[in-house]
Structures are given as C-alpha cells and as structure tokens.
CSV table of C-alpha atoms in Angstrom, one decimal:
chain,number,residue,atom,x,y,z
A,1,UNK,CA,6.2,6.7,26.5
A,2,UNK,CA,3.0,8.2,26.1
A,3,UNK,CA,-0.1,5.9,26.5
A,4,UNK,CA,-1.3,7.4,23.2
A,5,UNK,CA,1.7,5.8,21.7
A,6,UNK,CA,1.0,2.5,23.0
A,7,UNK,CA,-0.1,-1.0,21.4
A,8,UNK,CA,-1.5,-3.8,22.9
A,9,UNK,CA,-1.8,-6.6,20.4
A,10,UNK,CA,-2.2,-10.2,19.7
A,11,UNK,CA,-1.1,-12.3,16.8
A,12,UNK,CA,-3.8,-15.1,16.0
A,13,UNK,CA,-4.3,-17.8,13.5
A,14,UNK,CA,-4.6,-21.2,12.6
A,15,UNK,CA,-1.9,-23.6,13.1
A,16,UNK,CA,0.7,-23.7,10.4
A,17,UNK,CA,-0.3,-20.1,9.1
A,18,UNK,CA,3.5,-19.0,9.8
A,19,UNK,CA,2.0,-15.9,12.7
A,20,UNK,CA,5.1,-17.1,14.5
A,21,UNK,CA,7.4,-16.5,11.6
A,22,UNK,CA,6.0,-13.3,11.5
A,23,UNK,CA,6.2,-12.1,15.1
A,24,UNK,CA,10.1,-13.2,14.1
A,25,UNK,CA,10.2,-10.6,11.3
A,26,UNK,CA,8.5,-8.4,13.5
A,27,UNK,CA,11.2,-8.2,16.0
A,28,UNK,CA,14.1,-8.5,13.4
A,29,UNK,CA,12.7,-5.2,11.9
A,30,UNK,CA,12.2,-3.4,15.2
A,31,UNK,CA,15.2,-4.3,16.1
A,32,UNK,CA,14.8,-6.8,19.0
A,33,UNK,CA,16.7,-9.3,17.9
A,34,UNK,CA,19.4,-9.2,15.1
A,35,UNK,CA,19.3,-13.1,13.7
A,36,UNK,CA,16.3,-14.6,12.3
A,37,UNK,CA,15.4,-17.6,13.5
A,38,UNK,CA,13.1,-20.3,11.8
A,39,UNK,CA,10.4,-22.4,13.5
A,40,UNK,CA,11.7,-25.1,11.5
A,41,UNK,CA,15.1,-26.0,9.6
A,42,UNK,CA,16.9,-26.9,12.7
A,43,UNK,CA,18.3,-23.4,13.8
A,44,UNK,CA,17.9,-22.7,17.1
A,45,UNK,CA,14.0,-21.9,16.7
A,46,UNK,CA,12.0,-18.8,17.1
A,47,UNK,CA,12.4,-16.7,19.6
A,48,UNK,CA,8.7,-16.7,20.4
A,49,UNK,CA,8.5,-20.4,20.7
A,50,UNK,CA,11.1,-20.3,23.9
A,51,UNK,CA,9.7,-23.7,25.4
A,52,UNK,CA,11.8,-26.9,24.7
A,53,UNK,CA,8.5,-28.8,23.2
A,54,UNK,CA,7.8,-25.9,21.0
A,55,UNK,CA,11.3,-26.4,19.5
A,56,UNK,CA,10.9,-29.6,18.9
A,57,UNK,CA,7.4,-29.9,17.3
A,58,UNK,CA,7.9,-26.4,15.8
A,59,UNK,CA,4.1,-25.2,17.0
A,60,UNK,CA,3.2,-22.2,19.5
A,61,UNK,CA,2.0,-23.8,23.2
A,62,UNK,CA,2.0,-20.6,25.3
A,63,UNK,CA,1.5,-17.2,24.7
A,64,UNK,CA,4.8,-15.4,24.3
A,65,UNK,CA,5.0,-11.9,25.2
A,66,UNK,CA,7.3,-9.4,23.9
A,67,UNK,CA,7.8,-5.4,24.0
A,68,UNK,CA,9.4,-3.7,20.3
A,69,UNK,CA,9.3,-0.1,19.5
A,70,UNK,CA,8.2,0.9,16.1
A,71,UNK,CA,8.6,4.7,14.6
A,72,UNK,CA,7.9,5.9,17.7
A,73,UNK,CA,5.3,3.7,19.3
A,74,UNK,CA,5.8,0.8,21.5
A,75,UNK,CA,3.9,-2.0,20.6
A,76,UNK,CA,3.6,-5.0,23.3
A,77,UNK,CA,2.8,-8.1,21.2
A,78,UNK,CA,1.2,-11.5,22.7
A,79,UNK,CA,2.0,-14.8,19.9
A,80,UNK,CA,-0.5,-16.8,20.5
A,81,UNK,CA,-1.1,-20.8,19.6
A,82,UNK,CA,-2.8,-21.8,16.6
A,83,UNK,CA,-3.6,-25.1,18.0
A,84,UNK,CA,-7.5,-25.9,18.7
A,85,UNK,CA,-6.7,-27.7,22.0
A,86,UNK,CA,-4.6,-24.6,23.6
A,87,UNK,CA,-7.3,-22.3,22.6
A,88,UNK,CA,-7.5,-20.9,26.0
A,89,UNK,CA,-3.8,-19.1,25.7
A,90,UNK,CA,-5.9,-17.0,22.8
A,91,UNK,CA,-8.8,-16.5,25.1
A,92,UNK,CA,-6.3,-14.9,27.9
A,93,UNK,CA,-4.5,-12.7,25.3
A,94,UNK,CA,-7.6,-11.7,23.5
A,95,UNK,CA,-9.1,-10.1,26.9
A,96,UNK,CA,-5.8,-8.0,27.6
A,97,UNK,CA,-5.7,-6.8,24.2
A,98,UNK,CA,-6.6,-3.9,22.6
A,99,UNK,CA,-6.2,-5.2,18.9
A,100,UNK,CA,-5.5,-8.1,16.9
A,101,UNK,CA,-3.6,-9.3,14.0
A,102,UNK,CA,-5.9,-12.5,11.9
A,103,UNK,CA,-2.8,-14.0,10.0
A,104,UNK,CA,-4.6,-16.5,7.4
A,105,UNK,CA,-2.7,-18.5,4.9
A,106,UNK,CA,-3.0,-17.8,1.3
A,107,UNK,CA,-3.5,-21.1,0.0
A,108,UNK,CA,-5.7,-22.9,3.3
A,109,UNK,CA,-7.5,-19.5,3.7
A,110,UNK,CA,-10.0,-19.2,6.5
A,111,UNK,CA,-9.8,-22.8,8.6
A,112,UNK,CA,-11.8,-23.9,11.8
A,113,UNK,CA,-9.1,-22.2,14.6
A,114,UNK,CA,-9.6,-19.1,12.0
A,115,UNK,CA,-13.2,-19.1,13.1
A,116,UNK,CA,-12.6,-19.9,16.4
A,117,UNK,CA,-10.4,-16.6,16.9
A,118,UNK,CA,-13.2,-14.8,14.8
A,119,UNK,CA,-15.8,-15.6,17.7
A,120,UNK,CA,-13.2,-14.6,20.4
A,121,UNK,CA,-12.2,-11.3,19.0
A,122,UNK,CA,-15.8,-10.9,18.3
A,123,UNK,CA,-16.7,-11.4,22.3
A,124,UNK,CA,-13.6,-9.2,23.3
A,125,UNK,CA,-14.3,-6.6,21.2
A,126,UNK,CA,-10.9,-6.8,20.0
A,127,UNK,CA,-10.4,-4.4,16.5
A,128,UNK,CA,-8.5,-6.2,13.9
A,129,UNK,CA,-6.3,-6.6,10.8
A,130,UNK,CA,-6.3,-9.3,8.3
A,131,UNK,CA,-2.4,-10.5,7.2
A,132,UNK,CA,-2.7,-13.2,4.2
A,133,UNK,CA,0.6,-14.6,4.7
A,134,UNK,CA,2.6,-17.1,2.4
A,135,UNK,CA,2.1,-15.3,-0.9
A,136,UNK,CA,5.1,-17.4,-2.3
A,137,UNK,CA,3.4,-20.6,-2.0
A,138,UNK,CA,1.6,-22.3,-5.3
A,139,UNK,CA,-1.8,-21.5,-5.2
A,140,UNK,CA,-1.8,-18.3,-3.0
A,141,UNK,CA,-5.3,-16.3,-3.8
A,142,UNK,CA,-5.5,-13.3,-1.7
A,143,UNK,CA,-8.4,-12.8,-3.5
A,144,UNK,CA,-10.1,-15.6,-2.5
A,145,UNK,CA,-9.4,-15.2,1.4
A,146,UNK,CA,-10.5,-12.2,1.3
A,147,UNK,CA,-13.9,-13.5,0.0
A,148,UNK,CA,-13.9,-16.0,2.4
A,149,UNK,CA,-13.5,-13.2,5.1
A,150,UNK,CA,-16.6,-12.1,4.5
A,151,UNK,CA,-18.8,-15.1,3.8
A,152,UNK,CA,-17.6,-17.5,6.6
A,153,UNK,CA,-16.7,-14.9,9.3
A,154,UNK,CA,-19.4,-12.1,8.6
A,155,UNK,CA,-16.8,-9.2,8.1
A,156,UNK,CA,-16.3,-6.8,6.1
A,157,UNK,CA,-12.5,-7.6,4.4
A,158,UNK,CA,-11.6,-4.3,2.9
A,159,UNK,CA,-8.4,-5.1,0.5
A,160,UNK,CA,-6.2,-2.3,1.1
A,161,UNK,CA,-3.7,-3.7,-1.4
A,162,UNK,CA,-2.9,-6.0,-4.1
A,163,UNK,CA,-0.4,-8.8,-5.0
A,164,UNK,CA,2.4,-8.0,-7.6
A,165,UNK,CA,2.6,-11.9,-8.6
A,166,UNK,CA,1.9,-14.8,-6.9
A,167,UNK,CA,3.5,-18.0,-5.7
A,168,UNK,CA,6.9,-18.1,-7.2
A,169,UNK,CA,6.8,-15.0,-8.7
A,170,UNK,CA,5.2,-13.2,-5.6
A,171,UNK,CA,7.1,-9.7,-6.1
A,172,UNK,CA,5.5,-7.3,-3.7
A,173,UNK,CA,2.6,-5.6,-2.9
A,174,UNK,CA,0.5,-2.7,-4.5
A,175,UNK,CA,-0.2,-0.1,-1.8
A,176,UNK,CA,-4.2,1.0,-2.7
A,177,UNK,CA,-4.0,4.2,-0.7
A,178,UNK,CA,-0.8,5.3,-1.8
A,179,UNK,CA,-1.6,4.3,-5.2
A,180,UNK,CA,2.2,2.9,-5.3
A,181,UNK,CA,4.0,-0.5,-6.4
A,182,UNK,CA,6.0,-1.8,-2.6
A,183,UNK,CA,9.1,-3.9,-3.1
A,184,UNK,CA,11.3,-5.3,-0.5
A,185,UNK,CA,15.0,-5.3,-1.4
A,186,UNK,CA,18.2,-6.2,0.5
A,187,UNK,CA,19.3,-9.3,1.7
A,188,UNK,CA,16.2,-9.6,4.2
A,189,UNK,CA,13.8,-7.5,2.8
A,190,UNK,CA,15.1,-4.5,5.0
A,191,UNK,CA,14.7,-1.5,2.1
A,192,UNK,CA,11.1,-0.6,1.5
A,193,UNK,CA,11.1,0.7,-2.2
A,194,UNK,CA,8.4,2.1,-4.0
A,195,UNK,CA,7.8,2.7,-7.5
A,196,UNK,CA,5.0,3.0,-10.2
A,197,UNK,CA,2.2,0.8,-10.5
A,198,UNK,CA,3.3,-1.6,-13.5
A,199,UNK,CA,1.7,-0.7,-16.3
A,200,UNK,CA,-0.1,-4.4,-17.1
A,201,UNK,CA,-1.5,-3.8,-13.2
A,202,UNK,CA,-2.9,-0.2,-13.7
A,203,UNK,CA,-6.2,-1.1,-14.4
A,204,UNK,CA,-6.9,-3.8,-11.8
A,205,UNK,CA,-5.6,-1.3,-9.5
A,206,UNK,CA,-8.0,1.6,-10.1
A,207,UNK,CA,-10.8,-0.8,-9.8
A,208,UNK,CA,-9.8,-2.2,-6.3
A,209,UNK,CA,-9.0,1.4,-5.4
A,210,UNK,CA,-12.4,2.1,-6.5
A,211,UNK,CA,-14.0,-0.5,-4.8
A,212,UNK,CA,-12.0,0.3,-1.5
A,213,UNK,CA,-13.2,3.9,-1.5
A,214,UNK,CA,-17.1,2.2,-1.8
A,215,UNK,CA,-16.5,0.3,0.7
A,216,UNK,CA,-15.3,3.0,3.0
A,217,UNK,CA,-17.6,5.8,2.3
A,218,UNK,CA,-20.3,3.7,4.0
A,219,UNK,CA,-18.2,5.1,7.0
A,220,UNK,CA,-17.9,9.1,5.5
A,221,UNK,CA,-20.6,11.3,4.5
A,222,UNK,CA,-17.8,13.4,3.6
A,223,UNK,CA,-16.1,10.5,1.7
A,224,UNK,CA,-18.8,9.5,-0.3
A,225,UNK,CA,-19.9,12.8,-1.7
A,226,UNK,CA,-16.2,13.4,-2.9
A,227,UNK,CA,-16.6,10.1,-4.4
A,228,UNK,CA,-19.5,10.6,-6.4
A,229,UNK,CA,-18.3,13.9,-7.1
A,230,UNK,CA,-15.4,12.1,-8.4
A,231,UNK,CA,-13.0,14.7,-7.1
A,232,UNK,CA,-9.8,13.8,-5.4
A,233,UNK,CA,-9.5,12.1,-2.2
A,234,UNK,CA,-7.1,12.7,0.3
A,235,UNK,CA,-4.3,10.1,1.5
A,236,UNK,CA,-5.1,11.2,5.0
A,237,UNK,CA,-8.5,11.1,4.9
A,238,UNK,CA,-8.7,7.6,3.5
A,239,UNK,CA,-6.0,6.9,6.5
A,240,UNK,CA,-9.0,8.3,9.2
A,241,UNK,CA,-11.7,6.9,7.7
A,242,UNK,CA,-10.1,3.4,8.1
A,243,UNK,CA,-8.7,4.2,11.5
A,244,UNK,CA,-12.6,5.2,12.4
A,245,UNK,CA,-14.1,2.0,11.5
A,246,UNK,CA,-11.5,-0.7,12.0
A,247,UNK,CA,-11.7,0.9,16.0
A,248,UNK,CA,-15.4,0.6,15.7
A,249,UNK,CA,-15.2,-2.6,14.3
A,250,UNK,CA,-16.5,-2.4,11.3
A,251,UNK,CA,-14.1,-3.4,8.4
A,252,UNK,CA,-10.8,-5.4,8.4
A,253,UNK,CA,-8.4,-4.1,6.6
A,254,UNK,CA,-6.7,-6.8,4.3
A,255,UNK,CA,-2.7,-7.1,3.6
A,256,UNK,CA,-0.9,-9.7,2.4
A,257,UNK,CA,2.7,-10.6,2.2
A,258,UNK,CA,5.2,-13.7,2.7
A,259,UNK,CA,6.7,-13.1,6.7
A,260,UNK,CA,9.5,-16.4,5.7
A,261,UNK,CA,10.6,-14.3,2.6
A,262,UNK,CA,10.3,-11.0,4.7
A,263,UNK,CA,7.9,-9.0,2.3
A,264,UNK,CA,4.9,-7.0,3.4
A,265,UNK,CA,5.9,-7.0,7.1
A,266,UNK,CA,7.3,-3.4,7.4
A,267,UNK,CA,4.1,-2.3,5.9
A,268,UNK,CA,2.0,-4.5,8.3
A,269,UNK,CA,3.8,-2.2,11.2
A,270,UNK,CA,2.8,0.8,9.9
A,271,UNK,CA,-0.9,-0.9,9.8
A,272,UNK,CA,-0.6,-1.7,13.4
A,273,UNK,CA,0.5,1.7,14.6
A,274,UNK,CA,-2.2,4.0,12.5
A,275,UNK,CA,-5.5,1.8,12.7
A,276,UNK,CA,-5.4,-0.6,15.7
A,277,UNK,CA,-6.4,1.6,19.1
A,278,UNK,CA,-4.3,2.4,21.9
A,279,UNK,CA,-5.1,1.6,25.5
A,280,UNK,CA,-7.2,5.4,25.4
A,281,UNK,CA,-9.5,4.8,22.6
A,282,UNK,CA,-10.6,1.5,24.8
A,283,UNK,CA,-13.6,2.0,27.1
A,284,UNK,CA,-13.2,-0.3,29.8
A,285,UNK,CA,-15.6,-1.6,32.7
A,286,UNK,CA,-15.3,-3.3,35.9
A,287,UNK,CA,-17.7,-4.3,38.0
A,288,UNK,CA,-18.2,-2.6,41.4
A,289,UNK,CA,-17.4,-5.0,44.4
A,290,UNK,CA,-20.7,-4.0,46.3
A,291,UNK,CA,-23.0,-4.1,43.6
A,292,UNK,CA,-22.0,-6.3,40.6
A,293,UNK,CA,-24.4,-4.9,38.5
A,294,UNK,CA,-23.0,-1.5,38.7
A,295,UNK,CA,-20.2,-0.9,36.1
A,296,UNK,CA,-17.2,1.0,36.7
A,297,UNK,CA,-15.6,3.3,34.1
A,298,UNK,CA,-11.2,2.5,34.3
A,299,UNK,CA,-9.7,5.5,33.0
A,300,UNK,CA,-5.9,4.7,31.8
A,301,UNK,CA,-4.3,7.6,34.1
A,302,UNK,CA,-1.2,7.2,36.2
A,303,UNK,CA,-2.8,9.2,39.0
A,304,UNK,CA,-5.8,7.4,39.1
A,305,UNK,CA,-6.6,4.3,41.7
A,306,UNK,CA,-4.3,1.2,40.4
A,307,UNK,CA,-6.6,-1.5,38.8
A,308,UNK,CA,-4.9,-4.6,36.6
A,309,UNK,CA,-6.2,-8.0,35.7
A,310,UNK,CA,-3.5,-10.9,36.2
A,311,UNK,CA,-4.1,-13.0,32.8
A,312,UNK,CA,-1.6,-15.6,32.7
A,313,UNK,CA,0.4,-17.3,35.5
A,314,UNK,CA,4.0,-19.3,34.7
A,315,UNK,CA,5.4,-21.6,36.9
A,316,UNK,CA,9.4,-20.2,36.6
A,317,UNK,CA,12.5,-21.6,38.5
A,318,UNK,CA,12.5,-18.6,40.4
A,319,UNK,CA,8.9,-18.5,41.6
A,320,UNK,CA,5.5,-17.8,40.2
A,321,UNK,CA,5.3,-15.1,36.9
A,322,UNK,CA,2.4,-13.6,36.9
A,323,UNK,CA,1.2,-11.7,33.4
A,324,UNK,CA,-0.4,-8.5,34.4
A,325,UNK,CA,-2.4,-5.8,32.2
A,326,UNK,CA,-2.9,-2.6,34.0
A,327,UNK,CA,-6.2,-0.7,33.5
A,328,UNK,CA,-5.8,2.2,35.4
A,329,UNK,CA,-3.0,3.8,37.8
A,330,UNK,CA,0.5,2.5,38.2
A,331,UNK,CA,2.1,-0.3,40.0
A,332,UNK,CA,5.3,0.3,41.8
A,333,UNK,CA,8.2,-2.4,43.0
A,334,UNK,CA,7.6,-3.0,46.7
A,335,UNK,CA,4.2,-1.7,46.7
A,336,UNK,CA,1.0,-3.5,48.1
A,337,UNK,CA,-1.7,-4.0,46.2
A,338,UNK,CA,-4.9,-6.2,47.2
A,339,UNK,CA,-6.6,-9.1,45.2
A,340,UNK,CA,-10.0,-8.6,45.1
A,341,UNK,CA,-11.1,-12.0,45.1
A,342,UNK,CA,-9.3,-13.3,48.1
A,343,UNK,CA,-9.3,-9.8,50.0
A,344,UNK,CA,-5.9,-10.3,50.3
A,345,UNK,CA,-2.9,-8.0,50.5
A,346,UNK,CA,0.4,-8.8,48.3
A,347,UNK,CA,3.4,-7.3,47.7
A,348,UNK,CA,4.4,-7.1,44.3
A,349,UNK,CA,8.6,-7.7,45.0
A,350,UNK,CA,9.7,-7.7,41.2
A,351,UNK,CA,7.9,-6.3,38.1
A,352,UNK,CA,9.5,-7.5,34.8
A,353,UNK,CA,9.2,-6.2,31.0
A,354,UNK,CA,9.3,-9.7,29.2
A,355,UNK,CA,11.1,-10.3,26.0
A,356,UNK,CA,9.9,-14.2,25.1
A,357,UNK,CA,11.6,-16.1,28.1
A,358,UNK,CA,14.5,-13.3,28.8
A,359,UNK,CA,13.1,-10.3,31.2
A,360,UNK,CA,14.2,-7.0,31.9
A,361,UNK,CA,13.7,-5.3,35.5
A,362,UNK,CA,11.6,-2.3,35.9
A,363,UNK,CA,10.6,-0.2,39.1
A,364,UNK,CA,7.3,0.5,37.4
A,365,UNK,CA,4.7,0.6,34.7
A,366,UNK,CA,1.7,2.8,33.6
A,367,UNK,CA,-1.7,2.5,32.9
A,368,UNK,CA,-2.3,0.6,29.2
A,369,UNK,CA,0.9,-1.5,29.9
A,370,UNK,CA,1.6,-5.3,29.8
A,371,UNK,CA,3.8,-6.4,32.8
A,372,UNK,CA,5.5,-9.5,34.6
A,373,UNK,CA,4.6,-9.9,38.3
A,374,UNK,CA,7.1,-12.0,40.5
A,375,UNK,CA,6.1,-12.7,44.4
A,376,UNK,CA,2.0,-13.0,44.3
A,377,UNK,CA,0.0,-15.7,44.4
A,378,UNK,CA,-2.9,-15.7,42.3
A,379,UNK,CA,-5.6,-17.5,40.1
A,380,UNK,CA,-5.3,-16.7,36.2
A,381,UNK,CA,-8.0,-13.8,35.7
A,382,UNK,CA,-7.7,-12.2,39.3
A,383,UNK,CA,-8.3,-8.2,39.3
A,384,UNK,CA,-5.6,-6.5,41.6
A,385,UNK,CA,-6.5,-3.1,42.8
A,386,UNK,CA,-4.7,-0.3,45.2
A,387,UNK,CA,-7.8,-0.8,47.7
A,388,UNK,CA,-9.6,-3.7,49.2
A,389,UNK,CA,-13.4,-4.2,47.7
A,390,UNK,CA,-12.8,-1.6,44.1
A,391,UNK,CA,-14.4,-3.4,41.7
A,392,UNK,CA,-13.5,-6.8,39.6
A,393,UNK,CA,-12.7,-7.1,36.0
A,394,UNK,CA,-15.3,-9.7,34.3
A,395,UNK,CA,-13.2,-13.3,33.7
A,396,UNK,CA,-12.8,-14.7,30.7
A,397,UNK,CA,-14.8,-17.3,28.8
A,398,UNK,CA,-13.5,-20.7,29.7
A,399,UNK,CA,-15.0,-24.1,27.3
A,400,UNK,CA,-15.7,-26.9,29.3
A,401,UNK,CA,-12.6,-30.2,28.5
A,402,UNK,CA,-13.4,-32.3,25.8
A,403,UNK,CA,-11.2,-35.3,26.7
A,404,UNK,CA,-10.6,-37.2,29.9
A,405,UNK,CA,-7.7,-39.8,30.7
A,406,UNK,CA,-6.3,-41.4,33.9
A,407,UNK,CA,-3.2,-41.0,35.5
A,408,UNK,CA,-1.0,-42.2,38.1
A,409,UNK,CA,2.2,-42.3,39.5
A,410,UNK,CA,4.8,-44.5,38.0
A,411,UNK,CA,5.6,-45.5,41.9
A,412,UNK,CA,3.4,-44.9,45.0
A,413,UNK,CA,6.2,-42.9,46.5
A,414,UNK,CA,6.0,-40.5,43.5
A,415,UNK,CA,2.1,-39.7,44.7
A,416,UNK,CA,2.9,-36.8,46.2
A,417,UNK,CA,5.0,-35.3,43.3
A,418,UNK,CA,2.1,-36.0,40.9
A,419,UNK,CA,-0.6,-33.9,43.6
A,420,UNK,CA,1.4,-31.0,43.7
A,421,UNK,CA,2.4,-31.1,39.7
A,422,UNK,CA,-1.4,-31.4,38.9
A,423,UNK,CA,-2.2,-28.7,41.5
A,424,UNK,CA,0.2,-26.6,39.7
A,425,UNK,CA,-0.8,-26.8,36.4
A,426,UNK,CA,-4.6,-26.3,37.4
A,427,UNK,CA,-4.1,-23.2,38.4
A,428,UNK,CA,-1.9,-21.9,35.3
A,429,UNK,CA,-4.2,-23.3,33.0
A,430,UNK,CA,-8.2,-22.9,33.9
A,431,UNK,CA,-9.3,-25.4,30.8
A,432,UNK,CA,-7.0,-27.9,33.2
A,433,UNK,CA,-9.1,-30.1,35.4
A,434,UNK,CA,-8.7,-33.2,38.0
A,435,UNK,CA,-11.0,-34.9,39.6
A,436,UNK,CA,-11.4,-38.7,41.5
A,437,UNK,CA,-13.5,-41.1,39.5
A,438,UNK,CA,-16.0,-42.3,42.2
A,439,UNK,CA,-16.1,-46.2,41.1
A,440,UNK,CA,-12.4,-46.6,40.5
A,441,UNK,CA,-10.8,-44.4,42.6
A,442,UNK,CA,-8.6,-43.7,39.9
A,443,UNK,CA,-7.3,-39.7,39.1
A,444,UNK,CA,-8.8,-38.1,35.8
A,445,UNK,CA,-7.5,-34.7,34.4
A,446,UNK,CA,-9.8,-33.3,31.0
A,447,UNK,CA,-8.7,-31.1,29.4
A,448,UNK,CA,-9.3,-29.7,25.7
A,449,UNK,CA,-7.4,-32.7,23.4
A,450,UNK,CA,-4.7,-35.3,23.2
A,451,UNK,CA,-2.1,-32.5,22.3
A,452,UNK,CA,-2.7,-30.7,25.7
C-alpha cells in the first residue's frame, strides 16, 4: 500500500466514554471481525480489550493495536486507556501517531483524562477529530460539548454536523457539508442512507452551515470572499479547507454519533481517511548522535537509511514483543539493525502485523508503518537505526509516580521470582519504579495510582 494511503491513529478519551466500543464498530465495518462484541453484558468482550483483567473490569489497560483497511486506505489504529493512572499507554501511542480521534461523551462532556489527552496531543503535535459518542443517552448535548471544546481545552470545535434527535429518539446525523439527513439502517447500522434535511431541521441547519463556513474561511482567502459574495461553495473545497487546518492544527472537526447503537461510525471513517495526515504530511526530526543539537530531517522512503522508534514492549509467552514505528527505510526479517542507545547490534528474527492479541507474520514493512518486533531486547522509547551512531528519536514525556506501597514475597524462597517479575515490568512500563527504602529495608514500587 502506498504510504500516502496510510493512517496512523489513536483512539483517546476518558474512561467510560465507550472509545473501545467504537474501535469494535470500527473493525466490524472494515471487516476485521464479523461478531460484535460488548465491553460489558457478559459476551466474550471486546476484541481490543484482549487481557483477562480488562475482561473482567470491562476498562482498557494496554494499548491495543490493530491494522483495518477502509475504502482503500489502511488505517493502523492504537485503543488507548481512559484511565488516569495508565496514562502513560496514551503517552506511547500519542508519539507514534500521526492523528488522533478525542471520543467525549455526550452527557459527561469534556472530563479531567479529556484534558489530560488535550495536553498530550497538544505536545505531540498530534492533528485531531472530536467523536461525541452516546447520543442515545438522556441528556446528550452535542452542543454543549462542543462549547466545552473550546472553553476548557482552547480549540477551535468546528461542528461539521448536527443531531437528528437526541437520547431516545437519537435518529441520525445531519451531514453540514453535504447539506444531507444520514441514517443508519439494517440490523447493525450497516446501510448508510441519506435523505433530505427534515423540514422542522432546515433552518437550524443553514445556520450551523453558515457558522461552519465562518469558521473555516479564517483558513481561505478564497473561502471567505465566496462567502461574503454569498455565491456557492464547493463540497470539495470545504473538504480541503478542513483537511488544511485540522493538519495544521487549527480546528477539530466535531461528529457525533452512538458507536453501541452503531450510528455515525461509517461516517467517522470517512473523517479519518480525508482530514487526519498520513505518515508524508508529518515532518519528523531526530537528533544527530554526534551533535544532539543538530536535528535530522526522516523522510518516509523505502530506500532511504532504516530509522524506527520501539514504543511499547510486551512480555509474551514466546519472548519479548516489541511495538515498532518505522520513520524512514524498511526493516526486513533476519536483518540487523543497531540500537542506538546501547550501540548494540540485533537481529530482528520475526516482524508481526498485530490484530489485538492475534498476529500475522510478515517478511517486511515500510516507512510510515506500525509493526511487532520478536527477538530484541530493548527499553520502551529506544531508536533502531540501519547504522551505528545515526541519530535518536526524542523520548517521550514520562510523569513522575504518585503512589508508593511495599511489597514482598509471600515466602522467602519466592524472592527471586518477585526480582525478576519487578524487573520485568520496569522495563515495559517506564511510569513503573522500585526502589529499597533505606530505614526499613523493605522493597517500594510507585507508580501512578492504586489501579496500576
């Protein structure tokens, strides 16, 4: 696949928004899996949430990552935790990503983890869309989120379409570009229908249409003047306008939908493959190895010198995974590539395309991808590059532990165990730490809350 036709994004929120309903939908629709599966309801659980303790407690721990094809494009999607205390799994996916999905709920709106994700995506530079999921509960005000978009996070929420109903009677959506009433029929929302605007939501719709084209024309010359000519504006041009500045950051975008009664989602797609940028439209910098304050332009060619960042490390039955965004070049099976923190040369035995927890062998992967590593051994945000002392890709942000507790073995004889279990979870998880209390003796780990 062309890299031009690649997406790298994340799916972020705060807990109990229902993003992992959604990546669900997602893959029902692209046609990665064929069942739905709820979080909750005692099915055998999402197919994102593939640990046992996210099954149980129905919450995102670890980021999930999946491939899915839409229309053409492949889109490599990260579901990340909601969660305040495993806020470093969003940090990870945030810096591999090249755009991001904010899913807020349409009743609890924006909530603390909903600013938290703001600041990341903010520090990443990570473009983004705004989702206002669960437009079938009582009480769901898109309209209100949206405002609450702007005044607590600072952005600027362009609503790019309205409800039809809300709550109960939460029919569909009203497409503002289009200028066209969206329904979802068949038994899970499968057929995207649309029709006229109802006639009791005309007029509301010409003004949001009106006050989306504002918006936007203070990112087109060529925009506004049609717009104060009041001529007609082209569906494509409001289309590249909005592509423009949700890759320069400046708006969001805002949709809205219900992802658990499978309406808006398609729709949400189409968002994801026209405005959020592919791996070429995303100017990247290393630093060089000599001189650290020298920056290093990745290009995201095949031919060019390999370069990928290993962002998240699984302990698996069969040996250490190791999450892997490439930057520039290729990576082959068998090949040898060096870390360039350790200086040290490894040989990358298996590379895997991961669906959740199932994986599918590959003998290589291109610039702009997301990969599985098997057979190196590595610290989460190591740079891996085709030649010793190339350059390093900056870490990412990690917030100091909030809570500390003691532990120790349940038997003396288990000491060892317990070393090399801590050990191993220190260095999948940086926000993880251990240390020896100097009075006691005792072992602390910190870490960022009772849930972690």
């Amino acid at each position: 696949m062309k890299i031009s036709k690649l997406r790298n994004i994340g799916i972020s929120a705060h807990i109990d928004s229902g993003k992992t309903t959604l990546s669900e939908r997602i893959l029902f629709y692209t046609g990665r899996i064929h069942k739905m599966e709820e979080v909750h309801g005692g099915g055998a659980g999402a197919t994102m949430d593939h640990m046992e303790l996210e099954k149980e407690r129905g919450i995102t721990i670890t980021s999930a990552a999946t491939s899915v094809e839409w229309n053409g494009y492949g889109i490599n999607l990260i579901d990340t935790p909601g969660h305040v205390d495993f806020t470093v799994e969003v940090e990870r996916s945030l810096r591999v990503l090249d755009g991001a999905v904010l899913v807020l709920c349409a009743v609890g709106g924006v909530q603390s983890q909903s600013i938290t994700v703001d600041r990341q995506m903010k520090r990443y530079h990570v473009p983004r869309l705004a989702f206002v999921n669960k437009m079938d509960r009582t009480g769901a005000d898109p309209y209100r989120v949206t405002q609450q978009l702007r005044e607590k996070l600072g952005i600027d929420a362009v609503m790019i379409q309205l409800p039809i109903g809300a709550g109960e009677k939460f029919e569909g959506v009203i497409d503002l570009i289009k200028m066209k009433a969206t329904y979802f029929d068949g038994k899970d929302g499968e057929k995207v229908r649309y029709e006229d605007i109802p006639a009791d939501k005309q007029a509301e719709a010409d003004e949001y249409r009106h006050a989306m084209l504002e918006s936007l024309s203070m990112y087109s010359d060529e925009l506004m003047e049609l717009l104060l000519a009041e001529e007609d504006i082209d569906e494509n041009m409001i289309h590249d306008v909005i592509t423009e500045a949700v890759r320069g950051e400046r708006i969001t975008p805002v949709m809205m939908g219900t992802a658990y009664r499978n309406k808006g989602v398609q729709l949400l797609l189409d968002a994801v493959v026209r405005y959020l940028p592919s791996p070429l439209e995303r100017e990247i910098k290393a630093r060089a190895y000599d001189n650290p304050d020298e920056r290093v332009a990745l290009v995201p060619e095949p031919d060019k010198p390999f370069v990928g960042m290993a962002f998240k490390i699984v302990d698996d039955p069969y040996g250490q995974l190791t999450f892997t965004r490439i930057y520039q070049g290729k990576v082959e099976k068998g090949a040898t590539y060096v870390n360039q923190r350790t200086g040290r040369k490894e040989r990358f035995s298996r590379i895997l395309r991961m669906h959740s927890d199932k994986r599918e062998e590959i003998d290589s992967a291109g610039a702009g991808d997301i990969v599985a590593i098997m057979g190196v051994d590595c610290a989460s945000g190591d740079t891996y590059a085709s030649q010793a002392k190339f350059c390093t890709l900056e870490s990412m942000f990690v917030p100091e532990p909030v809570i500390k507790v003691a532990v120790s073995p349940s038997q003396r004889s288990d000491a060892d165990k317990l070393g090399k279990a801590l050990a191993r979870f220190r260095k999948e998880d940086p926000t993880f730490r251990v240390m020896t209390d100097e009075e006691s003796g005792e072992t602390l780990i910190a870490g960022m809350g009772e849930l972690h």
